[in-house]
Coordinates of C-alpha atoms in Angstrom, one line a residue:
X1122 CA 216.1 -30.1 -101.2
X1123 CA 212.7 -30.1 -99.5
X1124 CA 211.4 -27.6 -102.1
X1125 CA 212.7 -29.8 -104.9
X1126 CA 211.0 -32.9 -103.5
X1127 CA 207.7 -31.0 -103.1
X1128 CA 207.9 -30.0 -106.7
X1129 CA 208.5 -33.6 -107.9
X1130 CA 205.3 -34.8 -106.1
X1131 CA 203.1 -31.9 -107.0
X1132 CA 199.7 -33.6 -107.7
X1133 CA 198.6 -30.9 -110.2
X1134 CA 197.0 -29.6 -112.1
X1135 CA 199.2 -26.6 -112.7
X1136 CA 196.6 -24.8 -114.8
X1137 CA 193.0 -24.9 -113.7
X1138 CA 191.2 -23.8 -116.9
X1139 CA 189.9 -27.3 -117.5
X1140 CA 190.6 -29.3 -114.3
X1141 CA 189.5 -27.9 -111.0
X1142 CA 191.5 -28.7 -107.9
X1143 CA 188.2 -29.1 -106.1
X1144 CA 187.1 -32.0 -108.2
X1145 CA 187.1 -35.2 -106.0
X1146 CA 189.7 -37.6 -107.3
X1147 CA 191.4 -40.7 -106.0
X1148 CA 194.9 -39.3 -106.6
X1149 CA 194.2 -36.0 -104.8
X1150 CA 192.8 -37.9 -101.8
X1151 CA 195.8 -40.1 -101.6
X1152 CA 198.1 -37.1 -101.8
X1153 CA 196.1 -35.4 -99.0
X1154 CA 196.3 -38.5 -96.9
X1155 CA 192.5 -38.9 -96.9
X1156 CA 192.6 -42.5 -98.1
X1157 CA 195.3 -45.1 -98.1
X1158 CA 197.0 -46.4 -101.2
X1159 CA 195.0 -49.7 -101.3
X1160 CA 194.8 -51.3 -104.7
X1161 CA 191.5 -51.4 -106.7
X1162 CA 190.0 -54.8 -107.1
X1163 CA 189.4 -55.6 -110.8
X1164 CA 186.1 -57.5 -111.2
X1165 CA 186.0 -60.2 -113.8
X1166 CA 184.1 -63.5 -114.4
X1167 CA 185.5 -64.7 -117.7
X1168 CA 187.1 -67.8 -116.2
X1169 CA 184.0 -69.8 -117.4
X1170 CA 184.9 -69.0 -121.0
X1171 CA 188.5 -70.2 -120.7
X1172 CA 187.6 -73.3 -118.7
X1173 CA 185.6 -74.5 -121.6
X1174 CA 188.3 -74.4 -124.3
X1175 CA 188.8 -75.6 -126.9
X1176 CA 185.5 -74.5 -128.5
X1177 CA 184.0 -77.1 -130.9
X1178 CA 184.8 -76.2 -134.5
X1179 CA 181.2 -75.8 -135.6
X1180 CA 180.5 -73.5 -132.7
X1181 CA 183.7 -71.5 -133.3
X1182 CA 182.5 -70.8 -136.8
X1183 CA 179.6 -68.8 -135.5
X1184 CA 181.7 -67.0 -132.9
X1185 CA 183.9 -65.8 -135.8
X1186 CA 180.9 -65.0 -137.9
X1187 CA 179.6 -62.8 -135.0
X1188 CA 182.9 -60.9 -135.0
X1189 CA 184.3 -62.1 -131.7
X1190 CA 187.2 -64.2 -133.0
X1191 CA 189.9 -61.7 -131.7
X1192 CA 188.8 -61.4 -128.1
X1193 CA 187.9 -65.1 -128.0
X1194 CA 191.5 -65.9 -128.9
X1195 CA 193.1 -63.9 -126.1
X1196 CA 193.5 -66.8 -123.7
X1197 CA 193.4 -66.5 -119.9
X1198 CA 195.4 -63.3 -118.8
X1199 CA 196.2 -62.5 -115.2
X1200 CA 195.1 -59.0 -114.3
X1201 CA 197.8 -56.6 -112.9
X1202 CA 195.6 -54.9 -110.2
X1203 CA 198.5 -52.5 -109.3
X1204 CA 199.0 -51.4 -112.9
X1205 CA 195.3 -50.8 -113.4
X1206 CA 195.1 -48.8 -110.1
X1207 CA 198.1 -46.7 -111.1
X1208 CA 196.5 -45.8 -114.4
X1209 CA 193.2 -45.0 -112.7
X1210 CA 195.0 -42.5 -110.5
X1211 CA 196.3 -40.8 -113.7
X1212 CA 192.9 -40.8 -115.4
X1213 CA 191.0 -37.5 -115.7
X1214 CA 187.2 -37.7 -116.3
X1215 CA 187.3 -34.1 -117.7
X1216 CA 189.5 -35.1 -120.6
X1217 CA 189.0 -38.9 -120.8
X1218 CA 192.8 -39.3 -120.9
X1219 CA 195.7 -40.4 -118.7
X1220 CA 197.7 -37.4 -117.5
X1221 CA 201.3 -38.7 -117.5
X1222 CA 204.6 -36.9 -116.7
X1223 CA 205.3 -36.8 -120.4
X1224 CA 201.8 -35.6 -121.4
X1225 CA 198.4 -37.0 -122.1
X1226 CA 197.5 -40.4 -123.6
X1227 CA 194.3 -42.2 -124.0
X1228 CA 192.8 -45.4 -125.4
X1229 CA 191.1 -44.9 -128.8
X1230 CA 188.7 -46.8 -131.0
X1231 CA 191.6 -48.0 -133.1
X1232 CA 193.1 -49.6 -130.0
X1233 CA 189.9 -51.5 -129.4
X1234 CA 190.0 -52.8 -133.0
X1235 CA 193.7 -53.7 -133.0
X1236 CA 193.9 -55.2 -129.6
X1237 CA 190.6 -57.1 -129.4
X1238 CA 189.6 -57.3 -133.1
X1239 CA 186.1 -55.8 -132.4
X1240 CA 184.2 -54.0 -135.2
X1241 CA 184.3 -50.2 -134.8
X1242 CA 182.2 -49.3 -137.8
X1243 CA 178.5 -49.9 -138.6
X1244 CA 175.3 -49.3 -136.7
X1245 CA 175.6 -48.3 -133.0
X1246 CA 174.8 -50.6 -130.2
X1247 CA 171.1 -49.8 -129.5
X1248 CA 168.0 -51.6 -128.5
X1249 CA 164.8 -51.5 -126.6
X1250 CA 164.9 -51.8 -122.9
X1251 CA 162.2 -54.5 -122.6
X1252 CA 160.8 -55.9 -119.4
X1253 CA 159.8 -59.5 -119.3
X1254 CA 158.6 -61.8 -116.5
X1255 CA 161.0 -64.6 -115.3
X1256 CA 158.9 -67.1 -117.2
X1257 CA 159.3 -65.1 -120.5
X1258 CA 163.1 -64.8 -120.0
X1259 CA 163.2 -68.6 -119.4
X1260 CA 161.4 -69.2 -122.6
X1261 CA 163.8 -67.0 -124.5
X1262 CA 166.8 -68.8 -123.0
X1263 CA 165.3 -72.1 -124.1
X1264 CA 164.8 -70.8 -127.6
X1265 CA 168.2 -69.0 -128.0
X1266 CA 170.5 -70.9 -125.6
X1267 CA 168.9 -74.4 -125.6
X1268 CA 168.3 -74.7 -121.9
X1269 CA 165.8 -73.3 -119.4
X1270 CA 167.5 -71.7 -116.3
X1271 CA 166.1 -72.1 -112.8
X1272 CA 164.1 -69.2 -111.5
X1273 CA 166.9 -68.5 -109.0
X1274 CA 169.3 -67.9 -111.8
X1275 CA 167.3 -65.0 -113.3
X1276 CA 167.6 -61.6 -111.4
X1277 CA 165.3 -59.1 -113.2
X1278 CA 166.6 -59.1 -116.7
X1279 CA 170.0 -60.6 -115.8
X1280 CA 171.2 -64.2 -115.9
X1281 CA 173.8 -65.7 -113.6
X1282 CA 177.0 -66.6 -115.4
X1283 CA 177.2 -69.8 -113.4
X1284 CA 174.2 -71.3 -115.2
X1285 CA 175.9 -70.5 -118.5
X1286 CA 178.9 -72.4 -117.2
X1287 CA 176.7 -75.4 -116.4
X1288 CA 175.3 -75.3 -119.9
X1289 CA 178.8 -75.3 -121.4
X1290 CA 179.7 -78.3 -119.2
X1291 CA 177.5 -80.4 -121.5
X1292 CA 179.5 -81.5 -124.5
X1293 CA 178.1 -80.8 -128.0
X1294 CA 176.8 -84.1 -129.5
X1295 CA 178.5 -85.4 -132.6
X1296 CA 175.2 -85.3 -134.4
X1297 CA 174.4 -81.8 -133.2
X1298 CA 172.1 -79.8 -135.4
X1299 CA 172.9 -76.3 -136.7
X1300 CA 170.5 -74.8 -134.2
X1301 CA 172.3 -76.5 -131.4
X1302 CA 175.6 -75.1 -132.6
X1303 CA 174.1 -71.6 -132.7
X1304 CA 172.7 -72.0 -129.2
X1305 CA 176.1 -73.0 -127.8
X1306 CA 177.8 -70.1 -129.6
X1307 CA 175.3 -67.6 -128.1
X1308 CA 176.1 -69.1 -124.6
X1309 CA 179.8 -68.6 -125.2
X1310 CA 179.2 -65.0 -126.4
X1311 CA 177.0 -64.2 -123.4
X1312 CA 179.9 -65.3 -121.1
X1313 CA 182.3 -63.0 -123.1
X1314 CA 179.8 -60.1 -122.9
X1315 CA 179.0 -60.4 -119.2
X1316 CA 182.5 -61.6 -118.2
X1317 CA 184.8 -59.1 -120.0
X1318 CA 183.1 -56.6 -122.3
X1319 CA 180.3 -55.2 -120.2
X1320 CA 180.9 -56.7 -116.8
X1321 CA 178.8 -54.8 -114.2
X1322 CA 179.2 -54.4 -110.5
X1323 CA 177.4 -57.7 -109.7
X1324 CA 180.5 -59.5 -111.0
X1325 CA 178.5 -62.6 -112.0
X1326 CA 175.5 -61.6 -114.1
X1327 CA 174.9 -60.7 -117.7
X1328 CA 172.0 -58.7 -119.1
X1329 CA 169.6 -60.7 -121.3
X1330 CA 168.9 -57.5 -123.3
X1331 CA 171.8 -58.7 -125.6
X1332 CA 169.4 -61.3 -126.9
X1333 CA 168.1 -58.6 -129.2
X1334 CA 171.4 -58.6 -131.0
X1335 CA 172.5 -62.2 -130.6
X1336 CA 169.4 -63.7 -132.1
X1337 CA 170.9 -63.2 -135.6
X1338 CA 174.5 -64.3 -135.6
X1339 CA 174.9 -63.4 -139.2
X1340 CA 174.3 -59.7 -138.6
X1341 CA 175.4 -59.1 -135.0
X1342 CA 179.0 -58.6 -136.1
X1343 CA 178.1 -55.6 -138.2
X1344 CA 177.4 -53.5 -135.2
X1345 CA 180.0 -51.2 -133.6
X1346 CA 180.8 -53.3 -130.6
X1347 CA 184.1 -51.5 -130.3
X1348 CA 182.4 -48.2 -129.8
X1349 CA 180.2 -49.6 -127.0
X1350 CA 183.2 -51.2 -125.3
X1351 CA 185.2 -48.0 -125.4
X1352 CA 182.3 -46.0 -124.0
X1353 CA 181.8 -48.5 -121.2
X1354 CA 185.6 -48.4 -120.4
X1355 CA 185.6 -44.6 -120.2
X1356 CA 182.7 -44.7 -117.7
X1357 CA 184.4 -47.4 -115.6
X1358 CA 187.6 -45.5 -115.4
X1359 CA 185.7 -42.3 -114.5
X1360 CA 183.8 -44.1 -111.8
X1361 CA 187.0 -45.6 -110.4
X1362 CA 188.6 -42.2 -109.8
X1363 CA 186.1 -41.6 -107.0
X1364 CA 187.9 -41.5 -103.6
X1365 CA 185.3 -43.9 -102.3
X1366 CA 185.7 -46.5 -105.1
X1367 CA 187.2 -49.9 -104.1
X1368 CA 186.4 -51.9 -107.2
X1369 CA 186.5 -51.4 -111.0
X1370 CA 184.5 -53.3 -113.5
X1371 CA 183.9 -53.2 -117.3
X1372 CA 186.4 -54.0 -120.0
X1373 CA 189.4 -53.1 -117.9
X1374 CA 191.6 -55.9 -119.4
X1375 CA 191.8 -53.6 -122.4
X1376 CA 193.7 -51.0 -120.3
X1377 CA 196.3 -53.5 -119.3
X1378 CA 196.8 -54.7 -122.9
X1379 CA 197.0 -51.1 -124.1
X1380 CA 199.6 -50.3 -121.4
X1381 CA 201.7 -53.3 -122.4
X1382 CA 201.7 -52.1 -126.0
X1383 CA 202.4 -48.4 -125.3
X1384 CA 204.7 -48.8 -122.3
X1385 CA 206.9 -51.8 -123.2
X1386 CA 208.9 -51.6 -119.9
X1387 CA 205.7 -52.5 -118.0
X1388 CA 204.8 -55.7 -119.9
X1389 CA 206.1 -59.2 -119.2
X1390 CA 208.7 -60.8 -121.3
X1391 CA 207.1 -61.8 -124.6
X1392 CA 207.6 -65.3 -125.9
X1393 CA 209.1 -65.8 -129.3
X1394 CA 206.4 -65.2 -131.9
X1395 CA 205.8 -66.3 -135.4
X1396 CA 206.9 -63.8 -138.0
X1397 CA 203.3 -63.1 -139.1
X1398 CA 200.4 -62.6 -136.8
X1399 CA 197.0 -62.1 -138.5
X1400 CA 194.7 -62.0 -135.5
X1401 CA 194.1 -59.4 -132.8
X1402 CA 197.3 -58.0 -131.2
X1403 CA 196.0 -58.8 -127.8
X1404 CA 196.2 -62.6 -128.6
X1405 CA 199.9 -62.5 -129.5

């Protein structure tokens, strides 16, 4: 019986051609008793976005034009930290896939498009890593967002999400110009980018380098945002497998939505849906 139990909990791998047993991994350390089974903390700061719903119709037009309609329609979703942690323990950086008892599975570009509605074709997400002074960044914020943040809200080339929230607290005037609608749309998009898509370890700042793409809302949606999101997710999952990791950042909510779709027994009871759903699957 003891031999059978040991076989059931064998941490693997059985074959070492690709995966070395010496590679540090959270699952191996738990099995060896080197770390406890504490749950990873999923960082997120997208509450600001959902706190400022509904979005004015004229602003929503530009968010859709930029290609973010799907993810902006998700609604506030509670993160299942235990589910994310369990999947991280199954993730192998060598293959970028989850190693499950039934075989391997992974999140693909098609999943990003279907679940979040992000564009996966077109030019890659590239740009110039420019360095500006705090005054120069403030002037860019005034031009593209319609407000000038305090010096304390700018950390290098990053902006605190809290000041974006304060900007969204101000209602859009009834006689708002087209430029004002564009500025508010960029503010919403920066919250999405810094709060869900490319959330970093700070947990409350967004890089202003995205201004290079958000300046022209008519063309920003043509870029392959889905590819950039998937690459960021892979890196986040790989980093989280470290035995010393205590947090995970990045577009981790995508992992949860993917698990709900691919492993129906793990998802909550779904409410009755309309027969046809034309948006991103994650917003159902």
